[in-house]
XYZ file of C-alpha atoms in Angstrom:
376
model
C 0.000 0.000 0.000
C 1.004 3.572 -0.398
C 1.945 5.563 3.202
C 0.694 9.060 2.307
C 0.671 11.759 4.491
C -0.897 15.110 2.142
C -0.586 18.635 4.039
C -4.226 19.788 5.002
C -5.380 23.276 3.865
C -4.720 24.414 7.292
C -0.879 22.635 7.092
C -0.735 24.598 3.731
C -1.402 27.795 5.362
C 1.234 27.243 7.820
C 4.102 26.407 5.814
C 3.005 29.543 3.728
C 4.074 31.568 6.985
C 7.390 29.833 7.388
C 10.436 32.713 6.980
C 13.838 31.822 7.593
C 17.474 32.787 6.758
C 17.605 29.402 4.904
C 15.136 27.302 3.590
C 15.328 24.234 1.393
C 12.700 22.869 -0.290
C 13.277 19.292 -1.867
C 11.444 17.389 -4.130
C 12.070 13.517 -5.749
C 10.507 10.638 -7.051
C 10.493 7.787 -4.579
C 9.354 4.331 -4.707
C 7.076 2.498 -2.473
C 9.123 -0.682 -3.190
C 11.164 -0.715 0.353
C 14.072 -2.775 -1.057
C 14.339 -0.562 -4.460
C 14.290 2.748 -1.574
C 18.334 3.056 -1.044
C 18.195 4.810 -4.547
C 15.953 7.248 -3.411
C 18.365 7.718 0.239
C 21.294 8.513 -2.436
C 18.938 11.072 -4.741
C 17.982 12.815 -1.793
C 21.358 13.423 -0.293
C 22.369 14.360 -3.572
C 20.025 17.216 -3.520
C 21.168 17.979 -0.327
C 24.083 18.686 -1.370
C 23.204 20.962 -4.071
C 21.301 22.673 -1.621
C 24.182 23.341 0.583
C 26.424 24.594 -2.677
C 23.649 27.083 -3.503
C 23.452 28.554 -0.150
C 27.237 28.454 0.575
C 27.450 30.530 -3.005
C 25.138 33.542 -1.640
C 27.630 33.193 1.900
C 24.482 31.735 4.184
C 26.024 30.862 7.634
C 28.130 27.980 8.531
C 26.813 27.151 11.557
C 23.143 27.545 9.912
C 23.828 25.473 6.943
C 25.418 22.730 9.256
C 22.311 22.705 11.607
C 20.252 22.040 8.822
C 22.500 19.622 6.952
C 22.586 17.622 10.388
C 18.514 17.795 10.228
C 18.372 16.370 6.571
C 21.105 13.666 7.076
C 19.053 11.970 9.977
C 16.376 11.519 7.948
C 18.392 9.310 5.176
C 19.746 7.591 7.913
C 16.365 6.415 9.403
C 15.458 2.760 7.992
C 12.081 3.212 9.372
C 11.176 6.145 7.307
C 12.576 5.037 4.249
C 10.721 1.684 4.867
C 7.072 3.323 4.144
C 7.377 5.595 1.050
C 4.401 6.758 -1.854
C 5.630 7.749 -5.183
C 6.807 11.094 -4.306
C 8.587 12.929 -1.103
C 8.622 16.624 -0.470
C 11.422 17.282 2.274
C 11.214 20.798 3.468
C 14.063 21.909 5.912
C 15.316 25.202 7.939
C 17.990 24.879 10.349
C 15.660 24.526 13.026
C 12.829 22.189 11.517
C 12.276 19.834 8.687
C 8.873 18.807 7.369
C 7.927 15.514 5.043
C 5.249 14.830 2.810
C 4.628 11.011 0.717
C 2.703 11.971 -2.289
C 0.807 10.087 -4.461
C 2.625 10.996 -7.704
C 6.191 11.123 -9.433
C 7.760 14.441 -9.085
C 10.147 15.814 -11.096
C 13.005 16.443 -9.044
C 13.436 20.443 -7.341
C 16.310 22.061 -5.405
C 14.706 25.252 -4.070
C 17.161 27.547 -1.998
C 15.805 30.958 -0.418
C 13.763 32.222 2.231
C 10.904 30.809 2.123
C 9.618 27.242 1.332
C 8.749 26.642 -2.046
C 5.247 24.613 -1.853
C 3.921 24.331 -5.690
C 4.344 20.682 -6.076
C 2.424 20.461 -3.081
C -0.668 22.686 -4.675
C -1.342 19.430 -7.279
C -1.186 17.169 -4.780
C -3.597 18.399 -2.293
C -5.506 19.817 -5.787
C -7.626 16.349 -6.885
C -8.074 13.026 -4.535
C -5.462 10.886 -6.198
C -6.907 8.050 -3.878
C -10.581 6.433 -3.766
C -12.765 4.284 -1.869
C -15.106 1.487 -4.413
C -18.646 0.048 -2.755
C -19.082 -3.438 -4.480
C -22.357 -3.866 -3.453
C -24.619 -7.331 -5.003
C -27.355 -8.910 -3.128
C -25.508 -12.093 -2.201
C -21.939 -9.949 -1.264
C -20.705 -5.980 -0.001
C -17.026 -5.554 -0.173
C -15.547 -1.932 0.798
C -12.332 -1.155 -1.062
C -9.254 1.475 -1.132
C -8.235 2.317 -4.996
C -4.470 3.709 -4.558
C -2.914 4.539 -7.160
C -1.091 2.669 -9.816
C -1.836 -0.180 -7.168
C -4.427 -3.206 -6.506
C -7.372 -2.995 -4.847
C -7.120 -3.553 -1.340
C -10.339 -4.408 0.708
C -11.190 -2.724 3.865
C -12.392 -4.373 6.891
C -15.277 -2.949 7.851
C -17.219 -3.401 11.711
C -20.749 -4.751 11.454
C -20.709 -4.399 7.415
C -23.256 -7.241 6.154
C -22.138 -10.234 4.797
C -25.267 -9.926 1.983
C -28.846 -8.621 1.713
C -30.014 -11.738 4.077
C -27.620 -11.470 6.351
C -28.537 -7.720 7.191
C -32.277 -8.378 7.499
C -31.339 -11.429 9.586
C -32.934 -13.927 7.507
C -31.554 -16.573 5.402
C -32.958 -15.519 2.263
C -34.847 -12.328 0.908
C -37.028 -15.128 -0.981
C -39.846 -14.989 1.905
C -43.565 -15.655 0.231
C -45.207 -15.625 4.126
C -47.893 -12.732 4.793
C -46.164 -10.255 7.497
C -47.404 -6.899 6.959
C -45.343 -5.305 3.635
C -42.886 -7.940 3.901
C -43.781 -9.932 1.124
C -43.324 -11.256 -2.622
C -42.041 -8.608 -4.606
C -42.838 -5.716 -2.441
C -41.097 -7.030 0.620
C -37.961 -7.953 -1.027
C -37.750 -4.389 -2.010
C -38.494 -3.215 1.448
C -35.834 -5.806 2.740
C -33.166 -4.319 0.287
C -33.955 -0.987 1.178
C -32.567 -2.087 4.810
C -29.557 -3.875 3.349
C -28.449 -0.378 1.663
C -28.898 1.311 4.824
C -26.962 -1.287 6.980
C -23.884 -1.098 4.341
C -24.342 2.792 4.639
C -24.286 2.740 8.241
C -21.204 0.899 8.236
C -19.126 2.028 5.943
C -20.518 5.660 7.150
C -17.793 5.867 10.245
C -14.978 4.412 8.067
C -15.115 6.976 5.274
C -15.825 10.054 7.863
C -12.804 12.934 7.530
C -11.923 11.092 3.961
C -12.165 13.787 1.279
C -12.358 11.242 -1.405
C -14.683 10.189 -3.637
C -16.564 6.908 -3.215
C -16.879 4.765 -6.578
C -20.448 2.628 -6.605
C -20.580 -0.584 -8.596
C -23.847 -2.221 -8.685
C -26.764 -2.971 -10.924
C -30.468 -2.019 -10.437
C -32.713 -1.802 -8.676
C -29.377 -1.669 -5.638
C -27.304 1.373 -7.346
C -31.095 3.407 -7.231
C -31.814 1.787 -3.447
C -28.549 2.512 -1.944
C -28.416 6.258 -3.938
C -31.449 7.130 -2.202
C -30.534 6.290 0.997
C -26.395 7.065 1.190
C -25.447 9.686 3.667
C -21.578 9.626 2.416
C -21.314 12.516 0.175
C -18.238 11.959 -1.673
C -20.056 8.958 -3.421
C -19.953 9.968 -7.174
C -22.597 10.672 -9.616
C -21.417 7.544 -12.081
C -21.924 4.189 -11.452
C -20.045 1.004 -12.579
C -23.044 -1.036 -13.865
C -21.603 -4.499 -12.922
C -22.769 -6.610 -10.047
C -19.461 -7.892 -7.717
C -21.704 -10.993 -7.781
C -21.205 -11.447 -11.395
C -17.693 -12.170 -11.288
C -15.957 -9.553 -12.014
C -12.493 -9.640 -11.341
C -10.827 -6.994 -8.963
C -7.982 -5.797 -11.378
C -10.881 -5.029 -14.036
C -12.876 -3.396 -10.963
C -9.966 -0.717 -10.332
C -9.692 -0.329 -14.043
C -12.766 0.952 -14.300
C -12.948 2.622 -10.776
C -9.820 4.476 -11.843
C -11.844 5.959 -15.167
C -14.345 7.164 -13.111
C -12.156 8.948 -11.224
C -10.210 10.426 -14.010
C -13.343 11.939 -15.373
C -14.515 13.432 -12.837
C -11.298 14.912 -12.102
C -11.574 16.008 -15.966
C -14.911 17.119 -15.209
C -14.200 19.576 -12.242
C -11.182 21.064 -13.995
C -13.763 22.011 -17.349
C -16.381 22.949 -14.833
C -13.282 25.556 -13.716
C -12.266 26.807 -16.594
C -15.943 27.187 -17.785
C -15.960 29.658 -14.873
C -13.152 31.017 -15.919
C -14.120 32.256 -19.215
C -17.561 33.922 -17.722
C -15.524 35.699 -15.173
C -13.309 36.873 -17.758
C -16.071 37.964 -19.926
C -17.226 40.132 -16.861
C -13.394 41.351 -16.189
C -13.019 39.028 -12.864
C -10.285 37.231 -15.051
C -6.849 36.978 -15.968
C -3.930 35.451 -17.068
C -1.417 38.611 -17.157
C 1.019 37.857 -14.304
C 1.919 41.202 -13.276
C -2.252 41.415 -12.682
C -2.310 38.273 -10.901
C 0.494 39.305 -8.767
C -0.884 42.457 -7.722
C -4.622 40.630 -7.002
C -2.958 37.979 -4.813
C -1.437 40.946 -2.688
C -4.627 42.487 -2.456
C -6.719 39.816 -1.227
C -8.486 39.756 -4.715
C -8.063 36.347 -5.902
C -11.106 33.763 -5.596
C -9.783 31.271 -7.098
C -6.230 30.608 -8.832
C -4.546 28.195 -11.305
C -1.139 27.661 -11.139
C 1.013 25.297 -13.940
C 2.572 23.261 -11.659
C 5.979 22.508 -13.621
C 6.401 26.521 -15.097
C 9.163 27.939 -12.883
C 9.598 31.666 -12.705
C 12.415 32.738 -10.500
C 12.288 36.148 -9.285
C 10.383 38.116 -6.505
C 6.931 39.893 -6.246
C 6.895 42.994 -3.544
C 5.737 42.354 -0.296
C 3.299 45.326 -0.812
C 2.381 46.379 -4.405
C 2.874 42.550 -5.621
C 5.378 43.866 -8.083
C 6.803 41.470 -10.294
C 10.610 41.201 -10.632
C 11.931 38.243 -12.727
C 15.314 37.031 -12.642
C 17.843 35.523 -15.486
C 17.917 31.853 -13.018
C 17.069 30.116 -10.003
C 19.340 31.449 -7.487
C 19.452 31.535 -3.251
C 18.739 35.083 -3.787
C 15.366 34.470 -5.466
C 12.275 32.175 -5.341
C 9.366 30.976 -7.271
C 7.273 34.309 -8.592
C 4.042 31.545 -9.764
C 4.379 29.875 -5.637
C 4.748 33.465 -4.064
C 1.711 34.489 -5.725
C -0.055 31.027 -4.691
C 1.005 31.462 -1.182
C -0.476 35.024 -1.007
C -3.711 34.106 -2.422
C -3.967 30.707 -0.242
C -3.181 33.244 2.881
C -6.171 35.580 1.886
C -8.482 32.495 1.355
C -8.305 32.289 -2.102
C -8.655 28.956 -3.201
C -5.196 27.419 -5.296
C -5.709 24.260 -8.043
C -2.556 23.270 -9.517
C -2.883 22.046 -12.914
C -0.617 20.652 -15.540
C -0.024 22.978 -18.384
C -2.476 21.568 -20.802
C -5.099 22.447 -18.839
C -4.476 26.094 -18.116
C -6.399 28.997 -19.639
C -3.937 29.895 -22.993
C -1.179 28.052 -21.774
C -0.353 30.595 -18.977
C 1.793 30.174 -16.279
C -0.911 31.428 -13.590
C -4.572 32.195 -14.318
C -7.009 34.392 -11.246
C -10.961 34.039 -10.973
C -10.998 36.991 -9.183
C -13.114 38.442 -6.217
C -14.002 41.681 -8.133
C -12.940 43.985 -10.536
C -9.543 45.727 -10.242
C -9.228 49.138 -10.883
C -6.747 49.573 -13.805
């Protein structure tokens, strides 16, 4: 399974605040293979070390540097740590703190020297649920499963979950032709599976609370319409997977097809975005000109902003008119103009989605839904 551990909103916010003399911010694709991980101990002490050279170029303090070389180095050294890994770390370090984060996706690897922490890579990752949860729910079975990614399905033991329709109702069979009330022929067997939904909702209910992630249903009818009406979970997504678990369906074909629903409805809140996008931009609550952006982000202006995740524009932005200055290369003495501005909006409660390039509004590096119209 994948150990992931994604900064909260609230997390976010906080690491927005950090200021130091020296930060380092390092990013690399890891492996969640533990005997493949010694590769990853070397790559990261590599970066290290880059880390150090940039900061000893720009004259940062010895005894600084060595207290947060020290901080770094005990973290490649611990077995445990390396033994439960995702696809991607973030290691961000001052000389007085470090922070980690196990991502679900492959990063390209980033050496960020300055002030500040630089947090972009971050923005994607906390951006769409790169996990899921999948309901296989058939009359004669329930199974509650965890879709990582890029591995198996792996099934989720859940407390007083029902072993099948019966088996909630506490009968042996829904097939019951005796006069009791409703519960009878055709009529009580849908009365009976009405129960059965709510029993697998009731249980599943306390194991899915404080997950932000969506909730795949497979199932056929009349179940999918039975449980729909009476889930409380609301991550469960609109789109079904019309097979019955009971059918025999086999689970590497379930998380195939879990995993497309998931893609597109990913794809469908990004177009829902942009189609917000272009009607605020119609109205003037929308651009794509950096210096703009810049300046709305340092005004508190910016409702909502898209940031290309892998577009890096060294420079800085001024800490009160949001003016942009860009410099020739990444350097100790600069940061990252596109996570500055990101920080600043997340800070004012603007809300940040980082987005691969294809995806943003004419291919710009940042793009603001803003809160109102700025004066020119």
């Amino acid at each position: 399974m994948l150990y992931l551990d994604l900064p909260s909103l609230a997390e976010l916010r906080a690491l927005v605040r950090v200021g130091s003399d020296l930060c380092v911010s390092l990013y690399l694709p890891t492996t969640p293979l533990t005997r493949d991980a010694q590769a990853d101990r070397i790559a990261l002490r590599n970066q290290l070390a880059e880390a150090l050279a940039q900061a000893r170029a720009v004259q940062a303090d010895k005894r600084r540097l060595a207290a947060l070389a020290e901080q770094v180095e005990d973290l490649v050294d611990d077995d445990g740590f390396w033994a439960h890994q995702a696809h991607g770390l973030a290691v961000l370090a001052t000389p007085d703190h470090v922070w980690t984060f196990r991502l679900p996706s492959r990063l390209e690897p980033v050496v960020e020297v300055s002030d500040r922490l630089y947090l972009k890579p971050l923005y994607r990752a906390s951006t769409f649920p790169h996990e899921a949860f999948v309901l296989a729910l058939a009359q004669g079975s329930v199974r509650l499963l965890e879709l990582p990614p890029d591995l198996p399905l792996l099934e989720v033991r859940v407390e007083g979950l029902p072993a099948d329709a019966a088996d909630a109702v506490g009968r042996s069979t829904l097939a019951d032709r005796s006069p009791k009330g409703r519960i009878q022929g055709s009529e009580g067997r849908k009365v009976r599976l009405v129960q059965y939904a709510r029993a697998v909702d009731a249980a599943i209910r306390p194991v899915l609370a404080g997950r932000d992630l969506p909730l795949v249903l497979a199932a056929t009818r009349p179940l999918d319409d039975i449980f729909r009406r009476v889930c409380s979970i609301p991550g469960l997504v609109d789109e079904t997977i019309p097979l019955s678990p009971d059918g025999g369906i086999a689970d590497p074909e379930l998380a195939t097809l879990a995993r497309g629903v998931v893609d597109r409805l990913r794809a469908a809140q990004v177009a829902q975005t942009l189609e917000l996008f272009a009607s605020r931009a119609a109205q003037h609550r929308a651009t794509t000109d950096l210096v703009t952006v810049a300046r709305a982000a340092s005004w508190g202006a910016i409702d909502t902003l898209l940031v290309d995740i892998d577009r890096h524009l060294p420079g800085t932005v001024d800490e009160e008119t949001g003016e942009v200055e860009l410099a020739d290369r990444p350097s100790a003495l600069s940061y990252g103009v596109v996570d500055e501005i990101a920080g600043r909006a997340l800070l004012a409660g603007g809300r940040v989605l980082g987005l691969r390039a294809a995806d943003m509004p004419g291919g710009a590096a940042v793009a603001a839904i803003l809160r109102r119209p700025l004066a020119g």
